[in-house]
Amino acid sequence: MDNSMDVGYSADDKELKFVGKRTNRPDGVDKVTGRARFGADARLPGMLYGKILRSPHAHARIISIDTSKAQMLSGVKAVVTRDDFEDRDSEFVPAGEMMVNYRDMVRNIMAREKVLYDGHAVAAVAATSITIAKQALKLIDVTYEVLPHVIDVVEAMAPGAPLLHDDLFTDGVEPKPTKPSNVAKRLEFNMGDIASGFAGADEILEKTFDTKPVHQGYIEPHSCLASFSENGSAELWCSTQGQYLVRAHCSKLVGMEISKLRVTPSEIGGGFGGKTVVFIEPVALALSKKTYRPVKITMTRDEVFRSSGPTSGGNVRVKIGITKDGKIMACEAELKYQAGAFQGSSVQPGCMCAFAPYDVANVNVIGWDVLSNRPKVAAYRAPGAPVSEYAVECVIDELAERIGMDPVDFRLKNAAKEGTQTAYGPKFGPIGFVEVLEATKALDHYKIPLGPNQGRGIGSGFWFNIGGETCVNLNVNEDGTLTLITGSPDIGGSRASMCNMAAEELGIDVGLINPIIADTSVLGFNFLSAGSRTTFACGLATIEAARNAIENMRKRVAQLWDIPLDAVVWEDGAARPASSNAGVFEPMTLPEIAKIAPKTGGPIAGHAEINAQGAGPGFGTHMVDVEVDKETGHVKVLRYTVIQDAGKAIHPSFVEGQYQGGAVQCIGWALNEEYVYGEDGRLQNSGFLDYRIPLASDLPMIDTKIVEVPNPNHPYGVRGVGETPIIPGLAAMSNAISNALGLRMTELPMSPPKVLKAIKEAGV
Amino acid sequence: MAKQHVTTTVNNDEFEFLCEPKASMLDVLRDELNLTGSKEGCATGDCGACSVVMDGRLVCSCLILGVEMEGKSIETIEGMADGEKLHPLQQQFLDHAALQCGICTPGVLVAAKALLEKNPDPTEIEVRYWLAGNLCRCTGYDKIIRAVMDAAKEMRAS
Amino acid sequence: MAGGETEMEVEATSVRQIFRHLQERFPNIKSHMVDDISVAIDGSVFQDAWLKKVTENSEVYLLPRIGGG
C-alpha cells in the first residue's frame, strides 16, 4: 500500500470484540419480513413497462426490422432498435478496472448486423401495461436470413465451421492468420521444460474432459427501472453486483456523461458473477430517453436462461507425469472454452489456475477462447477455474491411486507454499494450502467407513482474489451513532462484516453503526461485489475510514485540551491522554466529541479512497461421500465437508454460508445442470423444471471447517472466500463417483442417464 | 376481456379491486396491492419464491389467477410478524444466518410456517422434502433446515 | 510482443518507470502495458499500481489482469 496508513496484519493477541463474532445482520429483519426492496420491487408514477423482442434463431442475418405497426398500437410509447444505439469502435478499453470491448457490448444488448444466439435482443418497446407491451412485440416484423449455427466448442474451432464474425482473426498465433475464424485467441503459459519433466516421470496419465454450459442460477431475474429527465440526466435502479460499472457501461452506450447518470443498486437476489455486466439496463434507459417516463424492464426466467450470461462449456485435456513416490514432474493442459457470441471467455484465469495449487517445475498450458452461437458468457464465481481444476484434480486423483498413495498425502507432498513459483508468474506469498490439507486429513469425515456402491472423493482448488478501487465514508452523527457508507452491494451479509471491522477499530458497540450501500452519486468509484473482494477491499477501506475518523476526533480533543496530537490516544471508544505527562484530562467518549463537533470545527467523518492491493489467495478442499444407484444412475450425496482458508473469518456465519452455497453449486454442476440445445441451436431447458438445480431434498447438511492463515496485507488477515468454494467440488464429486463405481466418467454433468450409460459401457 | 371486480382478504385486511383476467395472484399482490414481499423467480411454479397460503393451503401464487382470490383469505410474508415481534421462524433464520441474498427467504418462511402448522415435529428429511419446492441458490439449504428444526423445537416448547 | 524475450533487467524505481522503459524498448506493447496487466513485485500482486516502488533487486513479473465473478 502506498498511502501513509499502516494497514498490515498485526498478530497481537488483543482479544477481538466484534471481528470474528456472529453479530446481528443489519439488513436481516427487512429480509425476513419481505420489506427489503429487490430489483423488481421499485415503481414510479407514470411508469411504463418495457419488453424485449428476442431472436428465435441461433444464427441469422437481420435483413430488416419494421416496427411501424407496433408503434401505432395504442398504449405503446416508444420502440427502440439497433438504430437507437450508436456503434462503437472495436477496442478493449478499461471501464473501471475491467477491459471491455464496447463494440461487442453494444451488439450484445441489441443485435445489429446479425443475431448470434437464440434469445439475442433485436428490439424493445415501452407501453402502459405489460399486456400491451407483449402485444406490441408480436407486431414487430423482423426478416431474418437464417444461417447455419455452431454450439460445441470443438466443432466451432474446426475449419469450415459456421463463422460468427468475418472480422475476427485469431490473436496469439504466428504467422498472423489471413482467414477469420471463431477462435478469438490462443494463450500459452510456459515454465521449465515439460519434455524433460515427462522424461523423468515414472507414471504419466493423459485424459480429456468435457463440460457443458451452466447458468449461475440466481433466483432473482434481472430487473431495472430507468428514469430520464428532460434535463439530460437519468436515474437507474437495478439489481446488480456493481452500480459503478453499470454507470460506466450505460453512460457510454446511451451517450451521456458519467456524472449525469445516477445508479442505485437494489438489494440483489443472487449474482455469482452473472450480474457484473449489463443486459437490459441500457435498453430501459434508451426507452426512457424517448418518452421521458420511467421504464421498468424485468427479465422472465426464460429470458434469464436464454439471454443473460451463462458460463462456458469446455473441453480440457490434461497430462501429468509423476515419480513413483508421488512427486509431480510435469504438467500439461489444453483448454478450449466457449466464449459465446463475442470474445472473452474465462480461459485465461482457467489456464492460470489449472496447476497453481502445486509446486511443479515444468508446466505448459495452452488456452483457446472460442466463439459459438450462445449468449456471451459472464463470470460464474471463480470464472474459468472450476472447469480447469476439475480436469486436473481428476487426473491427480487417478495418479495417486495408481501409486497407492492417499489422495490427501499426495496433494500435501506437492502443495504450493509460500515462495512456490507459479506458472503464471509470481511466487506465492503466505498461503494456507498445506494447513487446509492437514485439516482435511484430520476430519472425522475422513474416517467414516463406506458401504457398497459408495465412494469418497476429494478435490482442491484456489482462486487469486482481488482488491480494487474502493471508497468509504464514515459519518459521526450528532448523537454519537455512526453511518457507514459503502459502495459494493451486499450479496451475502458483507455489510455486517464491515460494521464488525468499524466497531472493532473504533472500540464502540457494533449496534451503534448503521451501514448504507450507496448509489453512485454518493461515493467515488467502487469496483463491484465480485472477485471475492468485498470483505477484503471494502473492509480495508472501512478500517482506513475508521482510523481516519479516529485521527480527526483525536485532533479535535488535542485542540480542546491544548496538547499535541500525539499526546492523545484512542482506546475503547474514547480519546485519552497518552500518559500522565500529557496532563490530567477526563477521557472524552465518541458521543461526547460528536455532541460538541459544531463548536470544534464542524461535522466529523472518516474517509478512504483507495485501490486495495494485496488480496490473499484462498485455497480450499472438498470431501464428499456418494452412493450410486446402479439401476437408476442416481447419485446420492451422503456427506460433504468444505475446508477452506479464510485468512480471518470476520463473521463466521457468512463465511460458512459461502462455503456451503458454493459446494451445492458444485453438486448441481457435477450432477445435473447443463444447457440442452436442440438441432436448431435453441435452448430447450430454459426453466427451473428442466434446468435442474439442487433442492433441499437432494442434499445432506454441508459441513464446514474454516482454516485461518492470515493474509499479511489486511489488518485482520482477511482473504476473500466467495469464489474458491465453486472450484474443488466438481472433481470431488467425480472422484467420489469414480471410487463408488470403479470407473471414471470424463464428462459433466454426471446425470442419471449418463451414469447408466457409463456403467453399461464399462460392464460394471 | 373486461377487468373483473374482486374482493379478498390478505393478512386480515380486506381489499377490493379490478382484476385483469389474465393476471396471476402474484401480479395482483405485487402490482395492485403493493405487497412486494412475495417474489417472482420463474412464474411457472418451479421455484417457490412466490409462496403464499390461500385458505390454509400452501400455493405458488404465480399459478393462481388473481380472480381466484375472490372471497378467499390469503396469508403472505408481510403478515408473518406480529408488529415488531418476529415469528420464531423469522428469528431463527436471523440467528442461524439462514439467508444470504434473501430473495428466496419470504417463500421459504411461508412454506416452513405452513409445514409446522401441519406437522409441529418434523424430521430433517420431512423438512427437506416439504421445502423441496423452494429453490435457494445461495445457502445450500443447510442453515435453512437447521433454523426450521430449531423453530419447531421452540414452538413445541411454548 | 517482446520478440520472445521473457526476462530482462531494467533500471527503475517505480512500476510506472518500468512500464516506460519497456514501452521504449518494445513500442508494440504500449496499450497493453497501461491497461491490461497486473504486476507482481517480490510475490505480491498489484493491479493498477503505477506508483508502487520497486527496490534495487526487486523481482517483477508482468501477468494478466485478474478478475472475478
PDB file of N, CA and C in Angstrom, chain B residues 48 51-53 58-59 75 77 80 87-90 92-93 98 104-122 126-134 143-153 155:
ATOM      1  N   GLY B  48     -40.891 -21.490  -6.024  1.00  0.00           N
ATOM      2  CA  GLY B  48     -41.459 -21.266  -4.697  1.00  0.00           C
ATOM      3  C   GLY B  48     -41.246 -19.899  -4.096  1.00  0.00           C
ATOM      4  N   SER B  51     -44.450 -18.196  -2.839  1.00  0.00           N
ATOM      5  CA  SER B  51     -45.321 -18.998  -1.959  1.00  0.00           C
ATOM      6  C   SER B  51     -46.185 -18.150  -1.042  1.00  0.00           C
ATOM      7  N   VAL B  52     -47.479 -18.466  -0.987  1.00  0.00           N
ATOM      8  CA  VAL B  52     -48.408 -17.850  -0.045  1.00  0.00           C
ATOM      9  C   VAL B  52     -49.333 -18.961   0.438  1.00  0.00           C
ATOM     10  N   VAL B  53     -50.140 -18.614   1.466  1.00  0.00           N
ATOM     11  CA  VAL B  53     -51.120 -19.584   1.943  1.00  0.00           C
ATOM     12  C   VAL B  53     -52.509 -19.053   1.586  1.00  0.00           C
ATOM     13  N   LEU B  58     -50.900 -24.128   1.247  1.00  0.00           N
ATOM     14  CA  LEU B  58     -49.690 -23.543   0.658  1.00  0.00           C
ATOM     15  C   LEU B  58     -49.777 -23.632  -0.865  1.00  0.00           C
ATOM     16  N   VAL B  59     -49.644 -22.495  -1.533  1.00  0.00           N
ATOM     17  CA  VAL B  59     -49.698 -22.481  -3.005  1.00  0.00           C
ATOM     18  C   VAL B  59     -48.624 -21.573  -3.572  1.00  0.00           C
ATOM     19  N   GLU B  75     -52.582 -15.433   3.126  1.00  0.00           N
ATOM     20  CA  GLU B  75     -51.532 -15.023   4.068  1.00  0.00           C
ATOM     21  C   GLU B  75     -50.217 -14.938   3.308  1.00  0.00           C
ATOM     22  N   ILE B  77     -45.984 -13.175   3.364  1.00  0.00           N
ATOM     23  CA  ILE B  77     -44.865 -12.929   4.284  1.00  0.00           C
ATOM     24  C   ILE B  77     -45.100 -11.678   5.119  1.00  0.00           C
ATOM     25  N   MET B  80     -46.574 -12.249   8.570  1.00  0.00           N
ATOM     26  CA  MET B  80     -45.985 -13.277   9.435  1.00  0.00           C
ATOM     27  C   MET B  80     -45.574 -12.738  10.799  1.00  0.00           C
ATOM     28  N   HIS B  87     -41.955 -13.740  14.110  1.00  0.00           N
ATOM     29  CA  HIS B  87     -42.346 -15.139  14.283  1.00  0.00           C
ATOM     30  C   HIS B  87     -41.083 -15.929  14.643  1.00  0.00           C
ATOM     31  N   PRO B  88     -41.188 -16.978  15.454  1.00  0.00           N
ATOM     32  CA  PRO B  88     -39.985 -17.769  15.806  1.00  0.00           C
ATOM     33  C   PRO B  88     -39.186 -18.195  14.577  1.00  0.00           C
ATOM     34  N   LEU B  89     -39.858 -18.534  13.482  1.00  0.00           N
ATOM     35  CA  LEU B  89     -39.134 -18.919  12.269  1.00  0.00           C
ATOM     36  C   LEU B  89     -38.270 -17.765  11.776  1.00  0.00           C
ATOM     37  N   GLN B  90     -38.839 -16.573  11.757  1.00  0.00           N
ATOM     38  CA  GLN B  90     -38.085 -15.417  11.265  1.00  0.00           C
ATOM     39  C   GLN B  90     -36.865 -15.171  12.141  1.00  0.00           C
ATOM     40  N   GLN B  92     -35.297 -17.341  14.099  1.00  0.00           N
ATOM     41  CA  GLN B  92     -34.327 -18.425  13.940  1.00  0.00           C
ATOM     42  C   GLN B  92     -33.537 -18.268  12.638  1.00  0.00           C
ATOM     43  N   PHE B  93     -34.208 -17.802  11.605  1.00  0.00           N
ATOM     44  CA  PHE B  93     -33.498 -17.575  10.335  1.00  0.00           C
ATOM     45  C   PHE B  93     -32.389 -16.552  10.524  1.00  0.00           C
ATOM     46  N   ALA B  98     -29.680 -18.076   8.058  1.00  0.00           N
ATOM     47  CA  ALA B  98     -30.289 -18.960   7.062  1.00  0.00           C
ATOM     48  C   ALA B  98     -30.687 -18.213   5.793  1.00  0.00           C
ATOM     49  N   CYS B 104     -35.144 -15.730  -1.728  1.00  0.00           N
ATOM     50  CA  CYS B 104     -35.993 -16.914  -1.565  1.00  0.00           C
ATOM     51  C   CYS B 104     -36.647 -16.914  -0.187  1.00  0.00           C
ATOM     52  N   THR B 105     -36.121 -16.084   0.706  1.00  0.00           N
ATOM     53  CA  THR B 105     -36.499 -16.140   2.113  1.00  0.00           C
ATOM     54  C   THR B 105     -37.990 -15.992   2.390  1.00  0.00           C
ATOM     55  N   PRO B 106     -38.685 -15.024   1.813  1.00  0.00           N
ATOM     56  CA  PRO B 106     -40.125 -14.949   2.087  1.00  0.00           C
ATOM     57  C   PRO B 106     -40.858 -16.242   1.739  1.00  0.00           C
ATOM     58  N   GLY B 107     -40.566 -16.799   0.578  1.00  0.00           N
ATOM     59  CA  GLY B 107     -41.218 -18.049   0.149  1.00  0.00           C
ATOM     60  C   GLY B 107     -40.902 -19.196   1.087  1.00  0.00           C
ATOM     61  N   VAL B 108     -39.636 -19.303   1.480  1.00  0.00           N
ATOM     62  CA  VAL B 108     -39.226 -20.386   2.380  1.00  0.00           C
ATOM     63  C   VAL B 108     -39.911 -20.247   3.731  1.00  0.00           C
ATOM     64  N   LEU B 109     -39.985 -19.035   4.237  1.00  0.00           N
ATOM     65  CA  LEU B 109     -40.619 -18.809   5.546  1.00  0.00           C
ATOM     66  C   LEU B 109     -42.098 -19.164   5.505  1.00  0.00           C
ATOM     67  N   VAL B 110     -42.783 -18.745   4.456  1.00  0.00           N
ATOM     68  CA  VAL B 110     -44.221 -19.052   4.346  1.00  0.00           C
ATOM     69  C   VAL B 110     -44.416 -20.562   4.261  1.00  0.00           C
ATOM     70  N   ALA B 111     -43.571 -21.222   3.492  1.00  0.00           N
ATOM     71  CA  ALA B 111     -43.683 -22.673   3.348  1.00  0.00           C
ATOM     72  C   ALA B 111     -43.369 -23.379   4.663  1.00  0.00           C
ATOM     73  N   ALA B 112     -42.334 -22.912   5.348  1.00  0.00           N
ATOM     74  CA  ALA B 112     -41.949 -23.536   6.617  1.00  0.00           C
ATOM     75  C   ALA B 112     -43.035 -23.366   7.662  1.00  0.00           C
ATOM     76  N   LYS B 113     -43.651 -22.196   7.684  1.00  0.00           N
ATOM     77  CA  LYS B 113     -44.733 -21.944   8.643  1.00  0.00           C
ATOM     78  C   LYS B 113     -45.889 -22.892   8.357  1.00  0.00           C
ATOM     79  N   ALA B 114     -46.196 -23.080   7.072  1.00  0.00           N
ATOM     80  CA  ALA B 114     -47.300 -23.982   6.709  1.00  0.00           C
ATOM     81  C   ALA B 114     -46.981 -25.404   7.151  1.00  0.00           C
ATOM     82  N   LEU B 115     -45.705 -25.800   7.009  1.00  0.00           N
ATOM     83  CA  LEU B 115     -45.288 -27.132   7.448  1.00  0.00           C
ATOM     84  C   LEU B 115     -45.508 -27.306   8.936  1.00  0.00           C
ATOM     85  N   LEU B 116     -45.004 -26.350   9.722  1.00  0.00           N
ATOM     86  CA  LEU B 116     -45.048 -26.511  11.171  1.00  0.00           C
ATOM     87  C   LEU B 116     -46.471 -26.457  11.703  1.00  0.00           C
ATOM     88  N   GLU B 117     -47.362 -25.797  10.963  1.00  0.00           N
ATOM     89  CA  GLU B 117     -48.765 -25.807  11.403  1.00  0.00           C
ATOM     90  C   GLU B 117     -49.394 -27.162  11.140  1.00  0.00           C
ATOM     91  N   LYS B 118     -48.906 -27.847  10.129  1.00  0.00           N
ATOM     92  CA  LYS B 118     -49.419 -29.191   9.803  1.00  0.00           C
ATOM     93  C   LYS B 118     -48.730 -30.251  10.661  1.00  0.00           C
ATOM     94  N   ASN B 119     -47.424 -30.103  10.812  1.00  0.00           N
ATOM     95  CA  ASN B 119     -46.592 -31.100  11.469  1.00  0.00           C
ATOM     96  C   ASN B 119     -45.601 -30.399  12.380  1.00  0.00           C
ATOM     97  N   PRO B 120     -45.941 -30.256  13.660  1.00  0.00           N
ATOM     98  CA  PRO B 120     -45.091 -29.474  14.568  1.00  0.00           C
ATOM     99  C   PRO B 120     -43.774 -30.164  14.935  1.00  0.00           C
ATOM    100  N   ASP B 121     -43.637 -31.450  14.567  1.00  0.00           N
ATOM    101  CA  ASP B 121     -42.407 -32.153  14.958  1.00  0.00           C
ATOM    102  C   ASP B 121     -41.820 -32.917  13.774  1.00  0.00           C
ATOM    103  N   PRO B 122     -41.430 -32.211  12.734  1.00  0.00           N
ATOM    104  CA  PRO B 122     -40.947 -32.916  11.539  1.00  0.00           C
ATOM    105  C   PRO B 122     -39.499 -33.386  11.714  1.00  0.00           C
ATOM    106  N   GLU B 126     -38.259 -34.849   6.537  1.00  0.00           N
ATOM    107  CA  GLU B 126     -39.579 -34.271   6.269  1.00  0.00           C
ATOM    108  C   GLU B 126     -39.464 -32.791   5.959  1.00  0.00           C
ATOM    109  N   VAL B 127     -38.618 -32.069   6.653  1.00  0.00           N
ATOM    110  CA  VAL B 127     -38.428 -30.639   6.369  1.00  0.00           C
ATOM    111  C   VAL B 127     -37.860 -30.478   4.960  1.00  0.00           C
ATOM    112  N   ARG B 128     -36.864 -31.288   4.623  1.00  0.00           N
ATOM    113  CA  ARG B 128     -36.227 -31.166   3.304  1.00  0.00           C
ATOM    114  C   ARG B 128     -37.218 -31.416   2.177  1.00  0.00           C
ATOM    115  N   TYR B 129     -38.045 -32.428   2.348  1.00  0.00           N
ATOM    116  CA  TYR B 129     -38.995 -32.719   1.280  1.00  0.00           C
ATOM    117  C   TYR B 129     -40.111 -31.691   1.221  1.00  0.00           C
ATOM    118  N   TRP B 130     -40.555 -31.187   2.389  1.00  0.00           N
ATOM    119  CA  TRP B 130     -41.580 -30.146   2.376  1.00  0.00           C
ATOM    120  C   TRP B 130     -41.057 -28.904   1.672  1.00  0.00           C
ATOM    121  N   LEU B 131     -39.767 -28.588   1.868  1.00  0.00           N
ATOM    122  CA  LEU B 131     -39.193 -27.380   1.264  1.00  0.00           C
ATOM    123  C   LEU B 131     -38.593 -27.629  -0.124  1.00  0.00           C
ATOM    124  N   ALA B 132     -38.819 -28.830  -0.661  1.00  0.00           N
ATOM    125  CA  ALA B 132     -38.238 -29.136  -1.979  1.00  0.00           C
ATOM    126  C   ALA B 132     -38.788 -28.218  -3.066  1.00  0.00           C
ATOM    127  N   GLY B 133     -39.911 -27.585  -2.803  1.00  0.00           N
ATOM    128  CA  GLY B 133     -40.480 -26.665  -3.787  1.00  0.00           C
ATOM    129  C   GLY B 133     -39.971 -25.238  -3.650  1.00  0.00           C
ATOM    130  N   ASN B 134     -39.022 -25.014  -2.770  1.00  0.00           N
ATOM    131  CA  ASN B 134     -38.447 -23.684  -2.574  1.00  0.00           C
ATOM    132  C   ASN B 134     -36.972 -23.717  -2.931  1.00  0.00           C
ATOM    133  N   LYS B 143     -28.288 -24.145   6.564  1.00  0.00           N
ATOM    134  CA  LYS B 143     -28.719 -23.306   7.679  1.00  0.00           C
ATOM    135  C   LYS B 143     -30.232 -23.110   7.710  1.00  0.00           C
ATOM    136  N   ILE B 144     -30.855 -23.207   6.542  1.00  0.00           N
ATOM    137  CA  ILE B 144     -32.318 -23.105   6.479  1.00  0.00           C
ATOM    138  C   ILE B 144     -32.949 -24.272   7.242  1.00  0.00           C
ATOM    139  N   ILE B 145     -32.464 -25.479   6.980  1.00  0.00           N
ATOM    140  CA  ILE B 145     -33.025 -26.663   7.629  1.00  0.00           C
ATOM    141  C   ILE B 145     -32.820 -26.575   9.138  1.00  0.00           C
ATOM    142  N   ARG B 146     -31.633 -26.171   9.541  1.00  0.00           N
ATOM    143  CA  ARG B 146     -31.347 -26.055  10.979  1.00  0.00           C
ATOM    144  C   ARG B 146     -32.267 -25.036  11.638  1.00  0.00           C
ATOM    145  N   ALA B 147     -32.492 -23.931  10.946  1.00  0.00           N
ATOM    146  CA  ALA B 147     -33.357 -22.877  11.504  1.00  0.00           C
ATOM    147  C   ALA B 147     -34.787 -23.382  11.666  1.00  0.00           C
ATOM    148  N   VAL B 148     -35.274 -24.127  10.667  1.00  0.00           N
ATOM    149  CA  VAL B 148     -36.649 -24.629  10.746  1.00  0.00           C
ATOM    150  C   VAL B 148     -36.778 -25.644  11.879  1.00  0.00           C
ATOM    151  N   MET B 149     -35.784 -26.535  12.011  1.00  0.00           N
ATOM    152  CA  MET B 149     -35.830 -27.545  13.091  1.00  0.00           C
ATOM    153  C   MET B 149     -35.805 -26.861  14.455  1.00  0.00           C
ATOM    154  N   ASP B 150     -34.981 -25.844  14.604  1.00  0.00           N
ATOM    155  CA  ASP B 150     -34.906 -25.144  15.895  1.00  0.00           C
ATOM    156  C   ASP B 150     -36.168 -24.342  16.177  1.00  0.00           C
ATOM    157  N   ALA B 151     -36.768 -23.776  15.128  1.00  0.00           N
ATOM    158  CA  ALA B 151     -38.022 -23.038  15.328  1.00  0.00           C
ATOM    159  C   ALA B 151     -39.116 -24.009  15.758  1.00  0.00           C
ATOM    160  N   ALA B 152     -39.114 -25.185  15.137  1.00  0.00           N
ATOM    161  CA  ALA B 152     -40.124 -26.193  15.501  1.00  0.00           C
ATOM    162  C   ALA B 152     -39.992 -26.569  16.971  1.00  0.00           C
ATOM    163  N   LYS B 153     -38.754 -26.763  17.379  1.00  0.00           N
ATOM    164  CA  LYS B 153     -38.473 -27.120  18.782  1.00  0.00           C
ATOM    165  C   LYS B 153     -38.963 -26.016  19.710  1.00  0.00           C
ATOM    166  N   MET B 155     -41.208 -23.736  19.137  1.00  0.00           N
ATOM    167  CA  MET B 155     -42.664 -23.585  19.105  1.00  0.00           C
ATOM    168  C   MET B 155     -43.354 -24.713  19.861  1.00  0.00           C
TER     169      MET B 155
END
